[in-house]
Amino acid sequence: MIIFLIAGFAAPVPCVFAEGGTDWDSPIRIPSPAYSNSWFPDVAVDRQQNVHVIWSETGDFGAGITASEALMYSVWNGSQWSQFTDIVPPQADIIRSAMTITEDDIIHVLFDSDPPFSLYYKSVPASSAYSAARWGKPMVVNGREHTYMSDIVSWGSNLHIVYDDGQFYEKECAGCADIFYRSSPDNGLTWSEPVVLLNTKLGSARAQIEVDGAGNLYVTWDEGWDRLTGLGSADHGIFMFSRDQGRTWSVPLLIEYPNNTNIQLTPAGNGKGGIMLVWRTISPNYPAIYYSWSTDWGNTWTLPQTLPNIASSQLENSFDIYDMAVDASGHIHLVATGYLASNRIESADFSNPPGLFHFEWDGENWSLPKVIFQSSWYPLYPKISISHGNQLYVVWHMRESIHSQMGYHQLWFAHGRSSAEYIEANISETTSPQTEAVMINTPTAEQPQETPTILPISSEPMRGNPFSEIDEYLILLVGIIPAAILIWIVMSRKSKNP
């Protein structure tokens, strides 16, 4: 059985705006190789608040292959970045990666590697990650050679991963991927058998997995298109969750509102029954960023609403993502690219690239968007991590031209503090400080590409939601459906009992 979001609506959320309680430091550039391109970063933070970042590096690394890729690593100690190092040697094929840190300060990484599109796992103590030689031996977690993207989270010593993998049974999109799940109960030493979360006839892509403080798992992905084969087109999002560490999964929830061009569905949960879903479309008729909220473990959902004062990036590509994380007060923090707007899409300024924005959900309402970064380049693929209760860390890559994959790319980083309580980490005496890494000044000198020009932010537009008229009609229609059904039932009973 599959549940459609429109079937389980609760009352709509009132149009009131929360006061965002997060302060942000000025973003900084992450040093990376001077003659290649840096993109698709991920971020995780250890108990000493060292910020660990991995990313894909594309370029000519001396092997004569201009499009070869390596997996790079660097760490921020609060004032400087370490010298970047490749933790997966350069190869001819695509590398995409994901990272988490367990409570014992072990870094766990997923990455594609040779043979092409095989998925590997390896780990290292956070204090030794600066040295490629100290990383553990890679372990194959999917050797079928059809994985493009993966994600990983941890809870205790348990690791949980999702990844796309091509299927060749009868389907409309031959060779297109489904989303698979595996887990490890012992910090990556052994792994469960792969489980396909949902067999579909279409392609599945851009899977994300999140875990809350109670160990509940949340998974979302795009349905309708496939990255490796290039087949299909954006259709809808799918959400599933598990409350028993992946042993059983909920019935899939299909996100088809406002129409079948939905992408970038992302989840978050507060561990108390509150689940947030955020997504957008690629249709110009629906330019907003949408969300729906459940307070009862997904039994009912609010009517889909639009995030305040924002229009989506309007870009149709596989190189962007939304991401959310939860602080110690239960507030949900979203990072997303888009354009400032008010109550109509015409108020957005599409003459410049989109900006990177932060939103904060207080359990009832979203804050107005707060600009993290706005420049003459295109921000893409933001990832967020929260540590010590209220410390927010965001990474993303900047692209000089949205129309060229081989145009210049840079990595950027921002740090914020929410109004939640700061929680001291329990650092054992055996935890070794990271003192051996070679630290370098930020940013790197003599970059051949230009630095993005910081753009002035226009005055805040009127408060409102960037609905289209079609949105308003659809919400009105959905709102009167329950009343119409009730009237029909009453009239039917009266006609049967004159």
Short mmCIF file of C-alpha atoms in Angstrom, two decimals:
data_model
loop_
_atom_site.label_atom_id
_atom_site.label_comp_id
_atom_site.label_asym_id
_atom_site.label_seq_id
_atom_site.Cartn_x
_atom_site.Cartn_y
_atom_site.Cartn_z
CA MET A 1 0.00 0.00 0.00
CA ILE A 2 1.13 3.53 -0.80
CA ILE A 3 -0.24 6.62 0.91
CA PHE A 4 -0.68 9.89 -0.97
CA LEU A 5 0.02 13.03 1.00
CA ILE A 6 -3.23 14.68 -0.03
CA ALA A 7 -5.22 11.92 1.71
CA GLY A 8 -4.02 12.68 5.24
CA PHE A 9 -4.26 16.41 5.71
CA ALA A 10 -4.76 18.10 9.04
CA ALA A 11 -5.58 21.77 9.39
CA PRO A 12 -3.33 24.22 7.54
CA VAL A 13 -0.60 26.03 9.44
CA PRO A 14 -1.51 29.69 10.11
CA CYS A 15 0.54 32.30 8.26
CA VAL A 16 2.57 33.48 11.25
CA PHE A 17 6.35 33.81 11.20
CA ALA A 18 8.69 32.51 13.87
CA GLU A 19 11.51 34.65 15.14
CA GLY A 20 14.73 33.11 13.88
CA GLY A 21 17.15 32.75 16.78
CA THR A 22 20.33 31.90 14.86
CA ASP A 23 23.33 34.18 14.38
CA TRP A 24 25.79 33.54 11.57
CA ASP A 25 29.49 34.32 11.18
CA SER A 26 30.76 35.54 7.82
CA PRO A 27 31.21 32.65 5.36
CA ILE A 28 34.76 31.62 4.47
CA ARG A 29 36.32 29.82 1.55
CA ILE A 30 37.56 26.27 2.13
CA PRO A 31 41.07 25.89 0.64
CA SER A 32 41.18 23.36 -2.18
CA PRO A 33 43.50 22.48 -5.10
CA ALA A 34 44.23 25.48 -7.32
CA TYR A 35 43.84 23.90 -10.76
CA SER A 36 40.80 21.66 -10.35
CA ASN A 37 37.18 21.98 -9.27
CA SER A 38 35.70 21.27 -5.85
CA TRP A 39 32.09 20.21 -5.37
CA PHE A 40 29.58 17.92 -3.58
CA PRO A 41 30.84 18.46 -0.01
CA ASP A 42 29.63 16.82 3.19
CA VAL A 43 30.29 17.88 6.77
CA ALA A 44 30.42 16.27 10.22
CA VAL A 45 31.67 17.50 13.61
CA ASP A 46 33.51 15.61 16.36
CA ARG A 47 33.24 16.07 20.14
CA GLN A 48 36.04 18.64 20.19
CA GLN A 49 34.15 20.72 17.60
CA ASN A 50 36.62 20.02 14.83
CA VAL A 51 34.71 20.36 11.56
CA HIS A 52 35.49 17.59 9.07
CA VAL A 53 34.70 18.10 5.38
CA ILE A 54 34.98 15.78 2.39
CA TRP A 55 34.30 16.60 -1.25
CA SER A 56 34.75 15.53 -4.86
CA GLU A 57 37.65 17.12 -6.74
CA THR A 58 37.51 17.07 -10.56
CA GLY A 59 40.44 17.93 -12.81
CA ASP A 60 43.75 16.80 -14.26
CA PHE A 61 45.79 15.30 -11.43
CA GLY A 62 48.80 14.47 -13.57
CA ALA A 63 47.32 11.32 -15.04
CA GLY A 64 46.48 13.03 -18.33
CA ILE A 65 42.75 12.69 -17.75
CA THR A 66 41.19 16.14 -17.48
CA ALA A 67 37.96 14.85 -15.94
CA SER A 68 39.47 12.51 -13.36
CA GLU A 69 38.15 12.71 -9.80
CA ALA A 70 39.52 12.32 -6.29
CA LEU A 71 37.93 12.39 -2.85
CA MET A 72 39.43 15.16 -0.72
CA TYR A 73 39.44 15.86 3.02
CA SER A 74 40.16 18.85 5.28
CA VAL A 75 39.41 19.78 8.89
CA TRP A 76 38.64 23.15 10.54
CA ASN A 77 39.91 23.61 14.11
CA GLY A 78 37.98 26.80 14.74
CA SER A 79 40.54 29.15 13.25
CA GLN A 80 42.27 27.38 10.34
CA TRP A 81 41.81 24.61 7.80
CA SER A 82 44.23 21.70 7.55
CA GLN A 83 46.13 21.06 4.34
CA PHE A 84 43.69 19.23 2.06
CA THR A 85 44.57 15.65 1.18
CA ASP A 86 43.14 13.02 -1.14
CA ILE A 87 41.72 10.08 0.80
CA VAL A 88 40.69 8.28 -2.40
CA PRO A 89 43.31 8.48 -5.18
CA PRO A 90 42.37 10.09 -8.52
CA GLN A 91 40.43 7.92 -10.94
CA ALA A 92 38.64 8.35 -14.25
CA ASP A 93 35.13 7.86 -12.94
CA ILE A 94 32.70 9.87 -10.84
CA ILE A 95 33.14 9.96 -7.07
CA ARG A 96 30.24 10.96 -4.84
CA SER A 97 30.55 10.64 -1.08
CA ALA A 98 28.80 10.95 2.28
CA MET A 99 30.09 11.11 5.86
CA THR A 100 29.08 10.73 9.49
CA ILE A 101 30.88 10.67 12.86
CA THR A 102 29.93 8.25 15.63
CA GLU A 103 29.94 9.19 19.33
CA ASP A 104 33.42 7.65 19.72
CA ASP A 105 34.83 10.18 17.22
CA ILE A 106 35.24 7.72 14.36
CA ILE A 107 34.65 9.14 10.87
CA HIS A 108 32.70 6.87 8.53
CA VAL A 109 32.65 7.57 4.78
CA LEU A 110 30.81 6.15 1.76
CA PHE A 111 32.20 6.76 -1.70
CA ASP A 112 32.06 5.53 -5.30
CA SER A 113 35.25 4.03 -6.70
CA ASP A 114 36.65 1.54 -9.21
CA PRO A 115 35.20 -0.55 -10.69
CA PRO A 116 33.01 2.36 -11.86
CA PHE A 117 29.99 3.09 -9.64
CA SER A 118 30.84 0.49 -7.01
CA LEU A 119 30.11 1.71 -3.47
CA TYR A 120 32.75 1.49 -0.74
CA TYR A 121 32.95 2.23 2.98
CA LYS A 122 35.96 3.11 5.12
CA SER A 123 36.66 4.78 8.47
CA VAL A 124 39.32 6.51 10.53
CA PRO A 125 39.66 8.06 14.01
CA ALA A 126 38.83 11.75 13.69
CA SER A 127 42.21 12.71 15.18
CA SER A 128 44.04 10.85 12.38
CA ALA A 129 41.87 11.70 9.37
CA TYR A 130 44.34 14.29 8.04
CA SER A 131 46.64 11.42 6.97
CA ALA A 132 45.40 9.33 4.02
CA ALA A 133 47.64 6.47 5.19
CA ARG A 134 45.72 6.16 8.47
CA TRP A 135 42.34 5.49 6.89
CA GLY A 136 41.13 1.91 7.07
CA LYS A 137 41.00 -0.46 4.12
CA PRO A 138 37.96 0.16 1.88
CA MET A 139 35.12 -2.35 2.15
CA VAL A 140 32.68 -2.99 -0.70
CA VAL A 141 29.08 -2.36 0.38
CA ASN A 142 27.61 -2.53 -3.13
CA GLY A 143 29.59 -4.17 -5.91
CA ARG A 144 26.89 -4.19 -8.58
CA GLU A 145 28.44 -1.12 -10.29
CA HIS A 146 25.23 0.90 -10.64
CA THR A 147 25.41 3.36 -7.71
CA TYR A 148 25.68 7.10 -8.26
CA MET A 149 24.73 8.61 -4.90
CA SER A 150 24.55 7.45 -1.28
CA ASP A 151 24.01 8.80 2.24
CA ILE A 152 24.99 7.67 5.74
CA VAL A 153 23.97 8.44 9.34
CA SER A 154 24.93 7.02 12.73
CA TRP A 155 23.25 6.42 16.08
CA GLY A 156 25.42 4.95 18.81
CA SER A 157 27.62 2.38 17.09
CA ASN A 158 24.94 1.69 14.46
CA LEU A 159 25.49 2.89 10.90
CA HIS A 160 22.66 3.28 8.40
CA ILE A 161 23.10 3.84 4.67
CA VAL A 162 20.89 4.35 1.62
CA TYR A 163 22.01 4.29 -1.99
CA ASP A 164 20.63 4.04 -5.51
CA ASP A 165 21.26 0.87 -7.50
CA GLY A 166 20.17 0.01 -11.05
CA GLN A 167 17.53 -2.65 -11.55
CA PHE A 168 16.84 -4.66 -14.70
CA TYR A 169 13.54 -6.36 -14.01
CA GLU A 170 10.56 -5.33 -16.10
CA LYS A 171 9.94 -1.62 -15.64
CA GLU A 172 9.25 1.46 -17.70
CA CYS A 173 12.79 2.71 -17.08
CA ALA A 174 15.07 -0.26 -17.85
CA GLY A 175 18.27 -0.09 -15.84
CA CYS A 176 17.00 2.74 -13.65
CA ALA A 177 17.67 2.68 -9.93
CA ASP A 178 15.68 1.82 -6.84
CA ILE A 179 16.73 2.91 -3.35
CA PHE A 180 18.41 0.34 -1.09
CA TYR A 181 19.10 0.29 2.65
CA ARG A 182 21.79 -1.46 4.71
CA SER A 183 22.93 -1.15 8.31
CA SER A 184 25.89 -2.06 10.50
CA PRO A 185 25.51 -2.71 14.26
CA ASP A 186 29.25 -2.62 14.98
CA ASN A 187 30.79 0.53 13.52
CA GLY A 188 31.09 -0.86 10.01
CA LEU A 189 32.65 -4.26 10.73
CA THR A 190 29.64 -6.21 9.43
CA TRP A 191 26.63 -5.18 7.32
CA SER A 192 23.06 -6.37 6.94
CA GLU A 193 21.77 -7.71 3.64
CA PRO A 194 20.62 -5.02 1.18
CA VAL A 195 16.90 -4.23 1.31
CA VAL A 196 15.11 -2.41 -1.48
CA LEU A 197 12.82 0.11 0.20
CA LEU A 198 10.35 0.28 -2.69
CA ASN A 199 10.24 -1.42 -6.08
CA THR A 200 9.13 1.16 -8.62
CA LYS A 201 8.65 1.30 -12.38
CA LEU A 202 10.43 4.64 -12.64
CA GLY A 203 13.90 5.84 -11.73
CA SER A 204 14.83 6.76 -8.14
CA ALA A 205 17.48 9.33 -7.25
CA ARG A 206 18.88 11.79 -4.69
CA ALA A 207 18.19 9.62 -1.62
CA GLN A 208 18.74 11.15 1.82
CA ILE A 209 18.65 9.53 5.25
CA GLU A 210 18.39 11.35 8.59
CA VAL A 211 18.30 10.13 12.20
CA ASP A 212 16.85 11.88 15.24
CA GLY A 213 18.08 11.85 18.83
CA ALA A 214 15.95 8.80 19.63
CA GLY A 215 17.32 6.72 16.75
CA ASN A 216 14.34 7.00 14.39
CA LEU A 217 15.30 6.95 10.71
CA TYR A 218 13.84 9.12 7.93
CA VAL A 219 14.44 8.50 4.20
CA THR A 220 13.39 10.54 1.17
CA TRP A 221 14.17 10.45 -2.53
CA ASP A 222 13.12 11.76 -5.94
CA GLU A 223 11.03 9.42 -8.07
CA GLY A 224 10.71 9.58 -11.85
CA TRP A 225 14.28 10.08 -13.05
CA ASP A 226 17.60 8.26 -12.95
CA ARG A 227 21.01 9.92 -12.80
CA LEU A 228 23.21 7.23 -14.36
CA THR A 229 21.02 6.27 -17.32
CA GLY A 230 19.72 9.79 -17.84
CA LEU A 231 16.23 8.39 -18.33
CA GLY A 232 12.96 9.72 -16.97
CA SER A 233 11.97 13.11 -15.60
CA ALA A 234 11.03 14.59 -12.23
CA ASP A 235 7.70 13.28 -10.98
CA HIS A 236 7.16 12.99 -7.22
CA GLY A 237 8.95 12.47 -3.92
CA ILE A 238 8.77 9.45 -1.62
CA PHE A 239 9.15 9.42 2.17
CA MET A 240 9.55 6.42 4.49
CA PHE A 241 10.62 6.11 8.12
CA SER A 242 11.60 3.46 10.65
CA ARG A 243 11.14 3.56 14.42
CA ASP A 244 13.10 0.36 15.11
CA GLN A 245 16.53 1.08 13.60
CA GLY A 246 15.66 -0.12 10.12
CA ARG A 247 14.13 -3.51 10.97
CA THR A 248 10.73 -2.40 9.62
CA TRP A 249 9.67 0.57 7.52
CA SER A 250 6.54 2.67 7.19
CA VAL A 251 4.22 2.58 4.21
CA PRO A 252 5.67 4.85 1.49
CA LEU A 253 4.23 8.37 1.39
CA LEU A 254 4.04 9.90 -2.09
CA ILE A 255 4.52 13.66 -2.33
CA GLU A 256 2.69 14.69 -5.51
CA TYR A 257 1.52 18.17 -4.52
CA PRO A 258 1.43 20.65 -6.25
CA ASN A 259 2.01 18.63 -9.43
CA ASN A 260 4.12 15.80 -10.79
CA THR A 261 7.38 17.70 -11.21
CA ASN A 262 8.57 17.48 -7.58
CA ILE A 263 12.24 17.17 -6.63
CA GLN A 264 14.65 17.63 -3.70
CA LEU A 265 12.40 16.14 -1.01
CA THR A 266 14.25 16.26 2.32
CA PRO A 267 13.20 15.05 5.83
CA ALA A 268 13.80 15.90 9.48
CA GLY A 269 12.31 14.58 12.72
CA ASN A 270 12.41 15.78 16.32
CA GLY A 271 12.14 12.32 17.93
CA LYS A 272 8.76 13.15 19.48
CA GLY A 273 6.50 12.49 16.52
CA GLY A 274 7.24 15.72 14.67
CA ILE A 275 8.29 15.13 11.06
CA MET A 276 9.05 17.87 8.54
CA LEU A 277 9.18 17.40 4.77
CA VAL A 278 10.43 20.10 2.37
CA TRP A 279 10.52 20.00 -1.44
CA ARG A 280 10.21 22.02 -4.64
CA THR A 281 9.10 21.55 -8.24
CA ILE A 282 10.79 22.26 -11.57
CA SER A 283 7.60 23.76 -12.99
CA PRO A 284 7.55 27.55 -13.50
CA ASN A 285 3.89 27.44 -12.50
CA TYR A 286 4.88 26.41 -8.96
CA PRO A 287 7.95 28.49 -8.07
CA ALA A 288 7.76 28.20 -4.28
CA ILE A 289 9.48 25.86 -1.83
CA TYR A 290 6.86 23.64 -0.16
CA TYR A 291 6.62 21.91 3.20
CA SER A 292 4.29 19.71 5.22
CA TRP A 293 4.43 18.94 8.96
CA SER A 294 3.22 15.97 11.01
CA THR A 295 3.00 15.85 14.81
CA ASP A 296 1.87 12.21 15.10
CA TRP A 297 4.53 10.13 13.36
CA GLY A 298 3.09 10.69 9.90
CA ASN A 299 -0.50 9.66 10.59
CA THR A 300 -1.71 13.11 9.57
CA TRP A 301 -0.05 15.99 7.78
CA THR A 302 -0.72 19.69 7.44
CA LEU A 303 -1.82 21.04 4.11
CA PRO A 304 1.27 21.73 2.01
CA GLN A 305 2.31 25.34 2.48
CA THR A 306 5.05 27.49 0.98
CA LEU A 307 8.08 28.71 2.87
CA PRO A 308 7.82 32.46 3.54
CA ASN A 309 9.48 35.03 1.30
CA ILE A 310 11.36 32.60 -0.93
CA ALA A 311 11.18 31.35 -4.50
CA SER A 312 13.07 28.21 -5.45
CA SER A 313 16.26 28.33 -7.49
CA GLN A 314 14.30 27.50 -10.69
CA LEU A 315 17.16 25.28 -11.83
CA GLU A 316 16.47 21.84 -13.25
CA ASN A 317 19.57 19.82 -12.40
CA SER A 318 20.82 16.97 -10.24
CA PHE A 319 23.52 19.05 -8.55
CA ASP A 320 21.48 20.68 -5.78
CA ILE A 321 19.91 19.48 -2.56
CA TYR A 322 18.04 20.74 0.50
CA ASP A 323 19.20 19.66 3.95
CA MET A 324 17.82 19.91 7.51
CA ALA A 325 19.09 19.28 11.04
CA VAL A 326 17.60 19.62 14.54
CA ASP A 327 19.08 21.54 17.48
CA ALA A 328 18.83 20.82 21.22
CA SER A 329 15.57 22.76 21.56
CA GLY A 330 13.90 20.70 18.84
CA HIS A 331 14.01 23.52 16.31
CA ILE A 332 14.51 22.35 12.72
CA HIS A 333 17.06 24.21 10.61
CA LEU A 334 16.81 24.18 6.81
CA VAL A 335 19.41 25.34 4.30
CA ALA A 336 18.21 25.95 0.74
CA THR A 337 19.06 27.94 -2.36
CA GLY A 338 16.52 30.38 -3.77
CA TYR A 339 15.45 33.97 -4.37
CA LEU A 340 13.93 36.42 -1.92
CA ALA A 341 10.27 37.02 -2.81
CA SER A 342 7.07 38.26 -1.21
CA ASN A 343 3.48 37.35 -1.98
CA ARG A 344 3.98 37.02 -5.74
CA ILE A 345 6.77 35.46 -7.75
CA GLU A 346 7.19 38.69 -9.72
CA SER A 347 8.82 40.20 -6.63
CA ALA A 348 11.83 37.90 -6.94
CA ASP A 349 14.93 39.21 -8.71
CA PHE A 350 15.97 36.48 -11.15
CA SER A 351 18.60 38.66 -12.83
CA ASN A 352 21.30 37.35 -10.46
CA PRO A 353 22.16 33.83 -9.28
CA PRO A 354 20.15 32.52 -6.31
CA GLY A 355 21.36 32.92 -2.76
CA LEU A 356 21.85 30.43 0.07
CA PHE A 357 19.31 30.86 2.87
CA HIS A 358 18.62 29.55 6.36
CA PHE A 359 15.16 28.89 7.82
CA GLU A 360 14.25 27.87 11.37
CA TRP A 361 11.11 25.93 12.37
CA ASP A 362 10.02 26.37 16.01
CA GLY A 363 7.40 23.60 15.99
CA GLU A 364 4.62 25.83 14.69
CA ASN A 365 6.05 28.27 12.17
CA TRP A 366 9.02 28.97 9.93
CA SER A 367 11.22 32.01 10.38
CA LEU A 368 11.72 34.41 7.52
CA PRO A 369 14.73 33.52 5.33
CA LYS A 370 18.13 34.66 6.53
CA VAL A 371 20.85 35.09 3.92
CA ILE A 372 23.92 32.94 4.52
CA PHE A 373 25.61 33.86 1.24
CA GLN A 374 24.74 35.76 -1.94
CA SER A 375 27.21 36.39 -4.76
CA SER A 376 27.71 36.47 -8.51
CA TRP A 377 28.21 32.68 -8.49
CA TYR A 378 25.66 29.87 -8.05
CA PRO A 379 25.49 28.15 -4.64
CA LEU A 380 24.61 24.45 -4.82
CA TYR A 381 24.41 21.34 -2.67
CA PRO A 382 24.30 22.81 0.87
CA LYS A 383 24.77 20.34 3.74
CA ILE A 384 24.20 21.15 7.42
CA SER A 385 25.40 19.53 10.64
CA ILE A 386 24.55 20.54 14.22
CA SER A 387 26.78 19.69 17.19
CA HIS A 388 26.88 20.53 20.90
CA GLY A 389 23.20 21.40 20.85
CA ASN A 390 23.35 24.76 19.10
CA GLN A 391 26.40 24.93 16.82
CA LEU A 392 25.43 24.97 13.12
CA TYR A 393 27.90 24.14 10.36
CA VAL A 394 27.05 24.49 6.67
CA VAL A 395 29.11 23.65 3.59
CA TRP A 396 28.27 24.10 -0.09
CA HIS A 397 29.96 24.51 -3.45
CA MET A 398 29.90 27.59 -5.67
CA ARG A 399 29.69 27.34 -9.44
CA GLU A 400 30.81 30.18 -11.70
CA SER A 401 28.54 29.15 -14.57
CA ILE A 402 25.41 27.09 -14.13
CA HIS A 403 25.62 25.94 -17.75
CA SER A 404 29.08 24.34 -17.61
CA GLN A 405 29.92 21.35 -15.43
CA MET A 406 33.62 21.98 -16.02
CA GLY A 407 33.46 25.67 -15.09
CA TYR A 408 35.20 26.79 -11.92
CA HIS A 409 33.85 25.44 -8.62
CA GLN A 410 34.75 26.46 -5.06
CA LEU A 411 33.90 25.23 -1.56
CA TRP A 412 32.50 27.51 1.15
CA PHE A 413 31.71 27.16 4.84
CA ALA A 414 29.56 29.02 7.37
CA HIS A 415 29.14 28.68 11.13
CA GLY A 416 26.06 29.70 13.11
CA ARG A 417 24.74 29.56 16.68
CA SER A 418 21.09 28.93 17.46
CA SER A 419 19.26 30.02 20.61
CA ALA A 420 19.19 26.42 21.88
CA GLU A 421 21.27 25.38 24.88
CA TYR A 422 24.96 24.68 24.32
CA ILE A 423 25.73 21.11 25.44
CA GLU A 424 29.25 20.14 26.44
CA ALA A 425 30.50 16.93 24.84
CA ASN A 426 31.63 14.07 27.04
CA ILE A 427 35.28 13.86 25.98
CA SER A 428 37.08 10.83 27.37
CA GLU A 429 40.69 10.92 28.53
CA THR A 430 41.61 8.63 25.64
CA THR A 431 40.42 11.11 23.02
CA SER A 432 43.55 12.44 21.34
CA PRO A 433 43.62 16.06 20.21
CA GLN A 434 44.27 16.77 16.55
CA THR A 435 47.73 18.29 16.74
CA GLU A 436 49.66 16.64 13.93
CA ALA A 437 47.66 18.01 11.01
CA VAL A 438 49.38 20.73 9.00
CA MET A 439 47.19 23.83 9.24
CA ILE A 440 47.14 26.42 6.46
CA ASN A 441 45.86 29.94 6.13
CA THR A 442 42.37 30.50 4.77
CA PRO A 443 41.76 30.98 1.89
CA THR A 444 44.44 29.48 -0.33
CA ALA A 445 46.64 31.98 -2.17
CA GLU A 446 46.92 32.37 -5.94
CA GLN A 447 43.71 30.78 -7.13
CA PRO A 448 43.53 30.93 -10.94
CA GLN A 449 39.79 31.54 -10.90
CA GLU A 450 38.06 34.68 -9.77
CA THR A 451 36.45 34.95 -6.37
CA PRO A 452 32.65 35.36 -6.42
CA THR A 453 31.54 38.96 -6.07
CA ILE A 454 29.47 39.46 -2.92
CA LEU A 455 26.14 41.01 -3.89
CA PRO A 456 24.27 43.55 -1.74
CA ILE A 457 21.03 42.23 -0.31
CA SER A 458 17.99 44.29 -1.16
CA SER A 459 15.69 45.45 1.60
CA GLU A 460 13.46 42.76 3.02
CA PRO A 461 10.33 42.26 0.90
CA MET A 462 6.85 42.27 2.34
CA ARG A 463 6.05 39.25 4.42
CA GLY A 464 4.08 36.70 2.51
CA ASN A 465 4.12 33.42 0.67
CA PRO A 466 5.04 33.19 -3.02
CA PHE A 467 1.89 31.35 -4.06
CA SER A 468 0.76 31.16 -7.63
CA GLU A 469 -2.97 31.48 -8.23
CA ILE A 470 -3.04 27.78 -9.04
CA ASP A 471 -1.67 27.06 -5.55
CA GLU A 472 -4.46 29.05 -3.95
CA TYR A 473 -7.16 27.28 -5.94
CA LEU A 474 -5.69 23.87 -5.13
CA ILE A 475 -5.47 24.58 -1.40
CA LEU A 476 -9.05 25.90 -1.42
CA LEU A 477 -10.19 22.76 -3.23
CA VAL A 478 -8.35 20.45 -0.84
CA GLY A 479 -9.73 22.38 2.13
CA ILE A 480 -13.37 21.92 1.09
CA ILE A 481 -13.05 18.23 0.16
CA PRO A 482 -13.63 16.94 3.75
CA ALA A 483 -16.69 19.17 4.14
CA ALA A 484 -18.05 18.03 0.77
CA ILE A 485 -17.60 14.38 1.75
CA LEU A 486 -19.39 14.95 5.06
CA ILE A 487 -22.31 16.67 3.32
CA TRP A 488 -22.53 13.82 0.80
CA ILE A 489 -22.64 11.23 3.60
CA VAL A 490 -25.38 13.12 5.45
CA MET A 491 -27.46 13.57 2.29
CA SER A 492 -27.04 9.91 1.36
CA ARG A 493 -28.27 8.79 4.76
CA LYS A 494 -31.26 11.12 4.55
CA SER A 495 -32.20 9.77 1.14
CA LYS A 496 -32.06 6.21 2.46
CA ASN A 497 -34.07 7.05 5.58
CA PRO A 498 -36.90 9.40 4.49
#
